[in-house]
Amino acid sequence: MAAADALAVQLAAVWPALAVLIVLGIVVAIIGGLVEWRRKWPHGYGRTCNRPLCPCWPSQVARLRREGSRS
């Protein structure tokens, strides 16, 4: 019984730190996902982009693939 009580005390002491680490992990994953999304789609999915030569347009992507990357 004393071992169970000692385990409960240790778990109670560690639980807040584990909760903080879990929340921080979720926040970092969300921020990382947003950064990755922003890198892939810097200004929308093409429908919202008003730059005519922007590579986010499907026609521009196809043209760039045909011509090859010159950058």
PDB file of N, CA and C in Angstrom:
ATOM      1  N   MET A   1       0.818  -1.195   0.000  1.00  0.00           N
ATOM      2  CA  MET A   1       0.000   0.000   0.000  1.00  0.00           C
ATOM      3  C   MET A   1       0.865   1.263   0.000  1.00  0.00           C
ATOM      4  N   ALA A   2       1.980   1.188   0.704  1.00  0.00           N
ATOM      5  CA  ALA A   2       2.870   2.349   0.763  1.00  0.00           C
ATOM      6  C   ALA A   2       3.484   2.629  -0.604  1.00  0.00           C
ATOM      7  N   ALA A   3       3.745   1.554  -1.366  1.00  0.00           N
ATOM      8  CA  ALA A   3       4.307   1.738  -2.705  1.00  0.00           C
ATOM      9  C   ALA A   3       3.307   2.435  -3.619  1.00  0.00           C
ATOM     10  N   ALA A   4       2.048   2.076  -3.496  1.00  0.00           N
ATOM     11  CA  ALA A   4       1.011   2.718  -4.310  1.00  0.00           C
ATOM     12  C   ALA A   4       0.876   4.186  -3.939  1.00  0.00           C
ATOM     13  N   ASP A   5       0.962   4.477  -2.653  1.00  0.00           N
ATOM     14  CA  ASP A   5       0.886   5.872  -2.222  1.00  0.00           C
ATOM     15  C   ASP A   5       2.090   6.669  -2.728  1.00  0.00           C
ATOM     16  N   ALA A   6       3.264   6.058  -2.699  1.00  0.00           N
ATOM     17  CA  ALA A   6       4.465   6.741  -3.190  1.00  0.00           C
ATOM     18  C   ALA A   6       4.357   6.993  -4.688  1.00  0.00           C
ATOM     19  N   LEU A   7       3.815   6.013  -5.422  1.00  0.00           N
ATOM     20  CA  LEU A   7       3.633   6.189  -6.866  1.00  0.00           C
ATOM     21  C   LEU A   7       2.630   7.300  -7.156  1.00  0.00           C
ATOM     22  N   ALA A   8       1.568   7.349  -6.365  1.00  0.00           N
ATOM     23  CA  ALA A   8       0.561   8.394  -6.547  1.00  0.00           C
ATOM     24  C   ALA A   8       1.155   9.776  -6.282  1.00  0.00           C
ATOM     25  N   VAL A   9       2.003   9.878  -5.276  1.00  0.00           N
ATOM     26  CA  VAL A   9       2.638  11.164  -4.966  1.00  0.00           C
ATOM     27  C   VAL A   9       3.570  11.579  -6.097  1.00  0.00           C
ATOM     28  N   GLN A  10       4.346  10.622  -6.619  1.00  0.00           N
ATOM     29  CA  GLN A  10       5.255  10.943  -7.723  1.00  0.00           C
ATOM     30  C   GLN A  10       4.480  11.350  -8.971  1.00  0.00           C
ATOM     31  N   LEU A  11       3.393  10.638  -9.260  1.00  0.00           N
ATOM     32  CA  LEU A  11       2.584  10.965 -10.437  1.00  0.00           C
ATOM     33  C   LEU A  11       1.949  12.339 -10.287  1.00  0.00           C
ATOM     34  N   ALA A  12       1.486  12.652  -9.080  1.00  0.00           N
ATOM     35  CA  ALA A  12       0.891  13.964  -8.839  1.00  0.00           C
ATOM     36  C   ALA A  12       1.922  15.075  -9.015  1.00  0.00           C
ATOM     37  N   ALA A  13       3.180  14.784  -8.699  1.00  0.00           N
ATOM     38  CA  ALA A  13       4.224  15.799  -8.839  1.00  0.00           C
ATOM     39  C   ALA A  13       4.632  15.986 -10.296  1.00  0.00           C
ATOM     40  N   VAL A  14       4.550  14.923 -11.094  1.00  0.00           N
ATOM     41  CA  VAL A  14       5.021  14.974 -12.479  1.00  0.00           C
ATOM     42  C   VAL A  14       3.916  15.404 -13.444  1.00  0.00           C
ATOM     43  N   TRP A  15       2.660  15.173 -13.096  1.00  0.00           N
ATOM     44  CA  TRP A  15       1.551  15.408 -14.022  1.00  0.00           C
ATOM     45  C   TRP A  15       1.506  16.832 -14.588  1.00  0.00           C
ATOM     46  N   PRO A  16       1.669  17.890 -13.790  1.00  0.00           N
ATOM     47  CA  PRO A  16       1.619  19.240 -14.386  1.00  0.00           C
ATOM     48  C   PRO A  16       2.696  19.461 -15.448  1.00  0.00           C
ATOM     49  N   ALA A  17       3.883  18.943 -15.212  1.00  0.00           N
ATOM     50  CA  ALA A  17       4.950  19.102 -16.206  1.00  0.00           C
ATOM     51  C   ALA A  17       4.612  18.334 -17.477  1.00  0.00           C
ATOM     52  N   LEU A  18       4.049  17.139 -17.334  1.00  0.00           N
ATOM     53  CA  LEU A  18       3.648  16.374 -18.518  1.00  0.00           C
ATOM     54  C   LEU A  18       2.553  17.103 -19.290  1.00  0.00           C
ATOM     55  N   ALA A  19       1.609  17.689 -18.576  1.00  0.00           N
ATOM     56  CA  ALA A  19       0.535  18.425 -19.240  1.00  0.00           C
ATOM     57  C   ALA A  19       1.097  19.617 -20.022  1.00  0.00           C
ATOM     58  N   VAL A  20       2.048  20.317 -19.429  1.00  0.00           N
ATOM     59  CA  VAL A  20       2.666  21.460 -20.117  1.00  0.00           C
ATOM     60  C   VAL A  20       3.409  20.991 -21.362  1.00  0.00           C
ATOM     61  N   LEU A  21       4.149  19.889 -21.261  1.00  0.00           N
ATOM     62  CA  LEU A  21       4.874  19.371 -22.421  1.00  0.00           C
ATOM     63  C   LEU A  21       3.928  18.934 -23.533  1.00  0.00           C
ATOM     64  N   ILE A  22       2.811  18.320 -23.167  1.00  0.00           N
ATOM     65  CA  ILE A  22       1.836  17.897 -24.176  1.00  0.00           C
ATOM     66  C   ILE A  22       1.250  19.114 -24.887  1.00  0.00           C
ATOM     67  N   VAL A  23       0.868  20.122 -24.123  1.00  0.00           N
ATOM     68  CA  VAL A  23       0.297  21.335 -24.725  1.00  0.00           C
ATOM     69  C   VAL A  23       1.328  22.029 -25.607  1.00  0.00           C
ATOM     70  N   LEU A  24       2.568  22.120 -25.150  1.00  0.00           N
ATOM     71  CA  LEU A  24       3.616  22.741 -25.970  1.00  0.00           C
ATOM     72  C   LEU A  24       3.846  21.953 -27.253  1.00  0.00           C
ATOM     73  N   GLY A  25       3.802  20.638 -27.166  1.00  0.00           N
ATOM     74  CA  GLY A  25       3.957  19.816 -28.363  1.00  0.00           C
ATOM     75  C   GLY A  25       2.853  20.071 -29.366  1.00  0.00           C
ATOM     76  N   ILE A  26       1.629  20.199 -28.883  1.00  0.00           N
ATOM     77  CA  ILE A  26       0.503  20.478 -29.780  1.00  0.00           C
ATOM     78  C   ILE A  26       0.664  21.854 -30.416  1.00  0.00           C
ATOM     79  N   VAL A  27       1.060  22.843 -29.633  1.00  0.00           N
ATOM     80  CA  VAL A  27       1.247  24.201 -30.166  1.00  0.00           C
ATOM     81  C   VAL A  27       2.353  24.219 -31.216  1.00  0.00           C
ATOM     82  N   VAL A  28       3.459  23.540 -30.947  1.00  0.00           N
ATOM     83  CA  VAL A  28       4.563  23.499 -31.910  1.00  0.00           C
ATOM     84  C   VAL A  28       4.126  22.799 -33.193  1.00  0.00           C
ATOM     85  N   ALA A  29       3.338  21.731 -33.073  1.00  0.00           N
ATOM     86  CA  ALA A  29       2.856  21.025 -34.262  1.00  0.00           C
ATOM     87  C   ALA A  29       1.933  21.914 -35.089  1.00  0.00           C
ATOM     88  N   ILE A  30       1.073  22.664 -34.431  1.00  0.00           N
ATOM     89  CA  ILE A  30       0.168  23.565 -35.154  1.00  0.00           C
ATOM     90  C   ILE A  30       0.961  24.665 -35.849  1.00  0.00           C
ATOM     91  N   ILE A  31       1.907  25.268 -35.149  1.00  0.00           N
ATOM     92  CA  ILE A  31       2.719  26.329 -35.756  1.00  0.00           C
ATOM     93  C   ILE A  31       3.534  25.777 -36.920  1.00  0.00           C
ATOM     94  N   GLY A  32       4.109  24.591 -36.742  1.00  0.00           N
ATOM     95  CA  GLY A  32       4.861  23.977 -37.835  1.00  0.00           C
ATOM     96  C   GLY A  32       3.996  23.707 -39.046  1.00  0.00           C
ATOM     97  N   GLY A  33       2.769  23.256 -38.816  1.00  0.00           N
ATOM     98  CA  GLY A  33       1.848  23.032 -39.930  1.00  0.00           C
ATOM     99  C   GLY A  33       1.487  24.323 -40.635  1.00  0.00           C
ATOM    100  N   LEU A  34       1.276  25.384 -39.871  1.00  0.00           N
ATOM    101  CA  LEU A  34       0.958  26.669 -40.493  1.00  0.00           C
ATOM    102  C   LEU A  34       2.142  27.210 -41.291  1.00  0.00           C
ATOM    103  N   VAL A  35       3.342  27.041 -40.756  1.00  0.00           N
ATOM    104  CA  VAL A  35       4.531  27.502 -41.479  1.00  0.00           C
ATOM    105  C   VAL A  35       4.682  26.721 -42.782  1.00  0.00           C
ATOM    106  N   GLU A  36       4.477  25.412 -42.725  1.00  0.00           N
ATOM    107  CA  GLU A  36       4.594  24.591 -43.932  1.00  0.00           C
ATOM    108  C   GLU A  36       3.527  24.976 -44.951  1.00  0.00           C
ATOM    109  N   TRP A  37       2.298  25.204 -44.489  1.00  0.00           N
ATOM    110  CA  TRP A  37       1.225  25.612 -45.393  1.00  0.00           C
ATOM    111  C   TRP A  37       1.551  26.960 -46.023  1.00  0.00           C
ATOM    112  N   ARG A  38       2.072  27.873 -45.225  1.00  0.00           N
ATOM    113  CA  ARG A  38       2.409  29.210 -45.735  1.00  0.00           C
ATOM    114  C   ARG A  38       3.551  29.125 -46.747  1.00  0.00           C
ATOM    115  N   ARG A  39       4.486  28.196 -46.528  1.00  0.00           N
ATOM    116  CA  ARG A  39       5.594  28.047 -47.468  1.00  0.00           C
ATOM    117  C   ARG A  39       5.089  27.505 -48.803  1.00  0.00           C
ATOM    118  N   LYS A  40       4.148  26.570 -48.753  1.00  0.00           N
ATOM    119  CA  LYS A  40       3.641  25.983 -49.992  1.00  0.00           C
ATOM    120  C   LYS A  40       2.681  26.922 -50.711  1.00  0.00           C
ATOM    121  N   TRP A  41       1.863  27.650 -49.966  1.00  0.00           N
ATOM    122  CA  TRP A  41       0.846  28.518 -50.565  1.00  0.00           C
ATOM    123  C   TRP A  41       1.018  29.924 -50.000  1.00  0.00           C
ATOM    124  N   PRO A  42       1.957  30.706 -50.521  1.00  0.00           N
ATOM    125  CA  PRO A  42       2.286  31.994 -49.897  1.00  0.00           C
ATOM    126  C   PRO A  42       1.162  33.015 -49.935  1.00  0.00           C
ATOM    127  N   HIS A  43       0.250  32.918 -50.886  1.00  0.00           N
ATOM    128  CA  HIS A  43      -0.829  33.902 -50.941  1.00  0.00           C
ATOM    129  C   HIS A  43      -2.096  33.274 -51.485  1.00  0.00           C
ATOM    130  N   GLY A  44      -2.444  32.118 -51.017  1.00  0.00           N
ATOM    131  CA  GLY A  44      -3.712  31.518 -51.391  1.00  0.00           C
ATOM    132  C   GLY A  44      -3.549  30.368 -52.359  1.00  0.00           C
ATOM    133  N   TYR A  45      -4.657  29.818 -52.752  1.00  0.00           N
ATOM    134  CA  TYR A  45      -4.687  28.633 -53.600  1.00  0.00           C
ATOM    135  C   TYR A  45      -4.891  28.972 -55.069  1.00  0.00           C
ATOM    136  N   GLY A  46      -4.494  30.129 -55.527  1.00  0.00           N
ATOM    137  CA  GLY A  46      -4.659  30.486 -56.930  1.00  0.00           C
ATOM    138  C   GLY A  46      -5.934  31.269 -57.163  1.00  0.00           C
ATOM    139  N   ARG A  47      -7.021  30.863 -56.546  1.00  0.00           N
ATOM    140  CA  ARG A  47      -8.279  31.592 -56.724  1.00  0.00           C
ATOM    141  C   ARG A  47      -8.176  32.986 -56.121  1.00  0.00           C
ATOM    142  N   THR A  48      -7.377  33.120 -55.063  1.00  0.00           N
ATOM    143  CA  THR A  48      -7.269  34.418 -54.415  1.00  0.00           C
ATOM    144  C   THR A  48      -6.045  35.192 -54.882  1.00  0.00           C
ATOM    145  N   CYS A  49      -5.228  34.571 -55.728  1.00  0.00           N
ATOM    146  CA  CYS A  49      -4.004  35.222 -56.173  1.00  0.00           C
ATOM    147  C   CYS A  49      -4.315  36.100 -57.378  1.00  0.00           C
ATOM    148  N   ASN A  50      -3.876  37.349 -57.352  1.00  0.00           N
ATOM    149  CA  ASN A  50      -4.128  38.242 -58.477  1.00  0.00           C
ATOM    150  C   ASN A  50      -2.851  38.564 -59.247  1.00  0.00           C
ATOM    151  N   ARG A  51      -1.788  37.809 -59.006  1.00  0.00           N
ATOM    152  CA  ARG A  51      -0.546  38.018 -59.749  1.00  0.00           C
ATOM    153  C   ARG A  51      -0.580  37.129 -60.982  1.00  0.00           C
ATOM    154  N   PRO A  52      -0.584  37.696 -62.184  1.00  0.00           N
ATOM    155  CA  PRO A  52      -0.794  36.881 -63.386  1.00  0.00           C
ATOM    156  C   PRO A  52       0.310  35.871 -63.661  1.00  0.00           C
ATOM    157  N   LEU A  53       1.538  36.142 -63.284  1.00  0.00           N
ATOM    158  CA  LEU A  53       2.627  35.204 -63.568  1.00  0.00           C
ATOM    159  C   LEU A  53       3.041  34.411 -62.335  1.00  0.00           C
ATOM    160  N   CYS A  54       2.184  34.400 -61.348  1.00  0.00           N
ATOM    161  CA  CYS A  54       2.530  33.699 -60.115  1.00  0.00           C
ATOM    162  C   CYS A  54       2.524  32.192 -60.342  1.00  0.00           C
ATOM    163  N   PRO A  55       3.527  31.480 -59.835  1.00  0.00           N
ATOM    164  CA  PRO A  55       3.566  30.028 -60.035  1.00  0.00           C
ATOM    165  C   PRO A  55       2.484  29.273 -59.282  1.00  0.00           C
ATOM    166  N   CYS A  56       1.649  29.943 -58.496  1.00  0.00           N
ATOM    167  CA  CYS A  56       0.598  29.211 -57.797  1.00  0.00           C
ATOM    168  C   CYS A  56      -0.559  28.871 -58.732  1.00  0.00           C
ATOM    169  N   TRP A  57      -0.645  29.531 -59.887  1.00  0.00           N
ATOM    170  CA  TRP A  57      -1.705  29.196 -60.839  1.00  0.00           C
ATOM    171  C   TRP A  57      -1.389  27.867 -61.508  1.00  0.00           C
ATOM    172  N   PRO A  58      -2.380  26.985 -61.658  1.00  0.00           N
ATOM    173  CA  PRO A  58      -2.129  25.678 -62.287  1.00  0.00           C
ATOM    174  C   PRO A  58      -1.549  25.791 -63.690  1.00  0.00           C
ATOM    175  N   SER A  59      -1.998  26.771 -64.469  1.00  0.00           N
ATOM    176  CA  SER A  59      -1.452  26.924 -65.823  1.00  0.00           C
ATOM    177  C   SER A  59       0.019  27.320 -65.765  1.00  0.00           C
ATOM    178  N   GLN A  60       0.380  28.149 -64.797  1.00  0.00           N
ATOM    179  CA  GLN A  60       1.778  28.535 -64.654  1.00  0.00           C
ATOM    180  C   GLN A  60       2.620  27.361 -64.178  1.00  0.00           C
ATOM    181  N   VAL A  61       2.055  26.537 -63.288  1.00  0.00           N
ATOM    182  CA  VAL A  61       2.778  25.357 -62.820  1.00  0.00           C
ATOM    183  C   VAL A  61       3.051  24.429 -63.991  1.00  0.00           C
ATOM    184  N   ALA A  62       2.034  24.221 -64.843  1.00  0.00           N
ATOM    185  CA  ALA A  62       2.218  23.348 -66.005  1.00  0.00           C
ATOM    186  C   ALA A  62       3.264  23.932 -66.954  1.00  0.00           C
ATOM    187  N   ARG A  63       3.216  25.234 -67.179  1.00  0.00           N
ATOM    188  CA  ARG A  63       4.187  25.867 -68.075  1.00  0.00           C
ATOM    189  C   ARG A  63       5.597  25.751 -67.511  1.00  0.00           C
ATOM    190  N   LEU A  64       5.735  25.989 -66.217  1.00  0.00           N
ATOM    191  CA  LEU A  64       7.059  25.897 -65.603  1.00  0.00           C
ATOM    192  C   LEU A  64       7.599  24.475 -65.656  1.00  0.00           C
ATOM    193  N   ARG A  65       6.721  23.497 -65.515  1.00  0.00           N
ATOM    194  CA  ARG A  65       7.184  22.107 -65.602  1.00  0.00           C
ATOM    195  C   ARG A  65       7.613  21.765 -67.023  1.00  0.00           C
ATOM    196  N   ARG A  66       6.878  22.280 -68.016  1.00  0.00           N
ATOM    197  CA  ARG A  66       7.252  22.010 -69.413  1.00  0.00           C
ATOM    198  C   ARG A  66       8.595  22.646 -69.746  1.00  0.00           C
ATOM    199  N   GLU A  67       8.770  23.891 -69.322  1.00  0.00           N
ATOM    200  CA  GLU A  67       9.990  24.615 -69.670  1.00  0.00           C
ATOM    201  C   GLU A  67      11.168  24.237 -68.781  1.00  0.00           C
ATOM    202  N   GLY A  68      10.890  23.654 -67.659  1.00  0.00           N
ATOM    203  CA  GLY A  68      11.960  23.323 -66.722  1.00  0.00           C
ATOM    204  C   GLY A  68      12.275  24.518 -65.844  1.00  0.00           C
ATOM    205  N   SER A  69      12.817  24.243 -64.706  1.00  0.00           N
ATOM    206  CA  SER A  69      13.131  25.310 -63.763  1.00  0.00           C
ATOM    207  C   SER A  69      14.390  26.036 -64.211  1.00  0.00           C
ATOM    208  N   ARG A  70      14.288  27.357 -64.295  1.00  0.00           N
ATOM    209  CA  ARG A  70      15.444  28.153 -64.720  1.00  0.00           C
ATOM    210  C   ARG A  70      16.065  28.900 -63.552  1.00  0.00           C
ATOM    211  N   SER A  71      15.578  28.624 -62.360  1.00  0.00           N
ATOM    212  CA  SER A  71      16.103  29.366 -61.211  1.00  0.00           C
ATOM    213  C   SER A  71      17.249  28.647 -60.554  1.00  0.00           C
TER     214      SER A  71
END
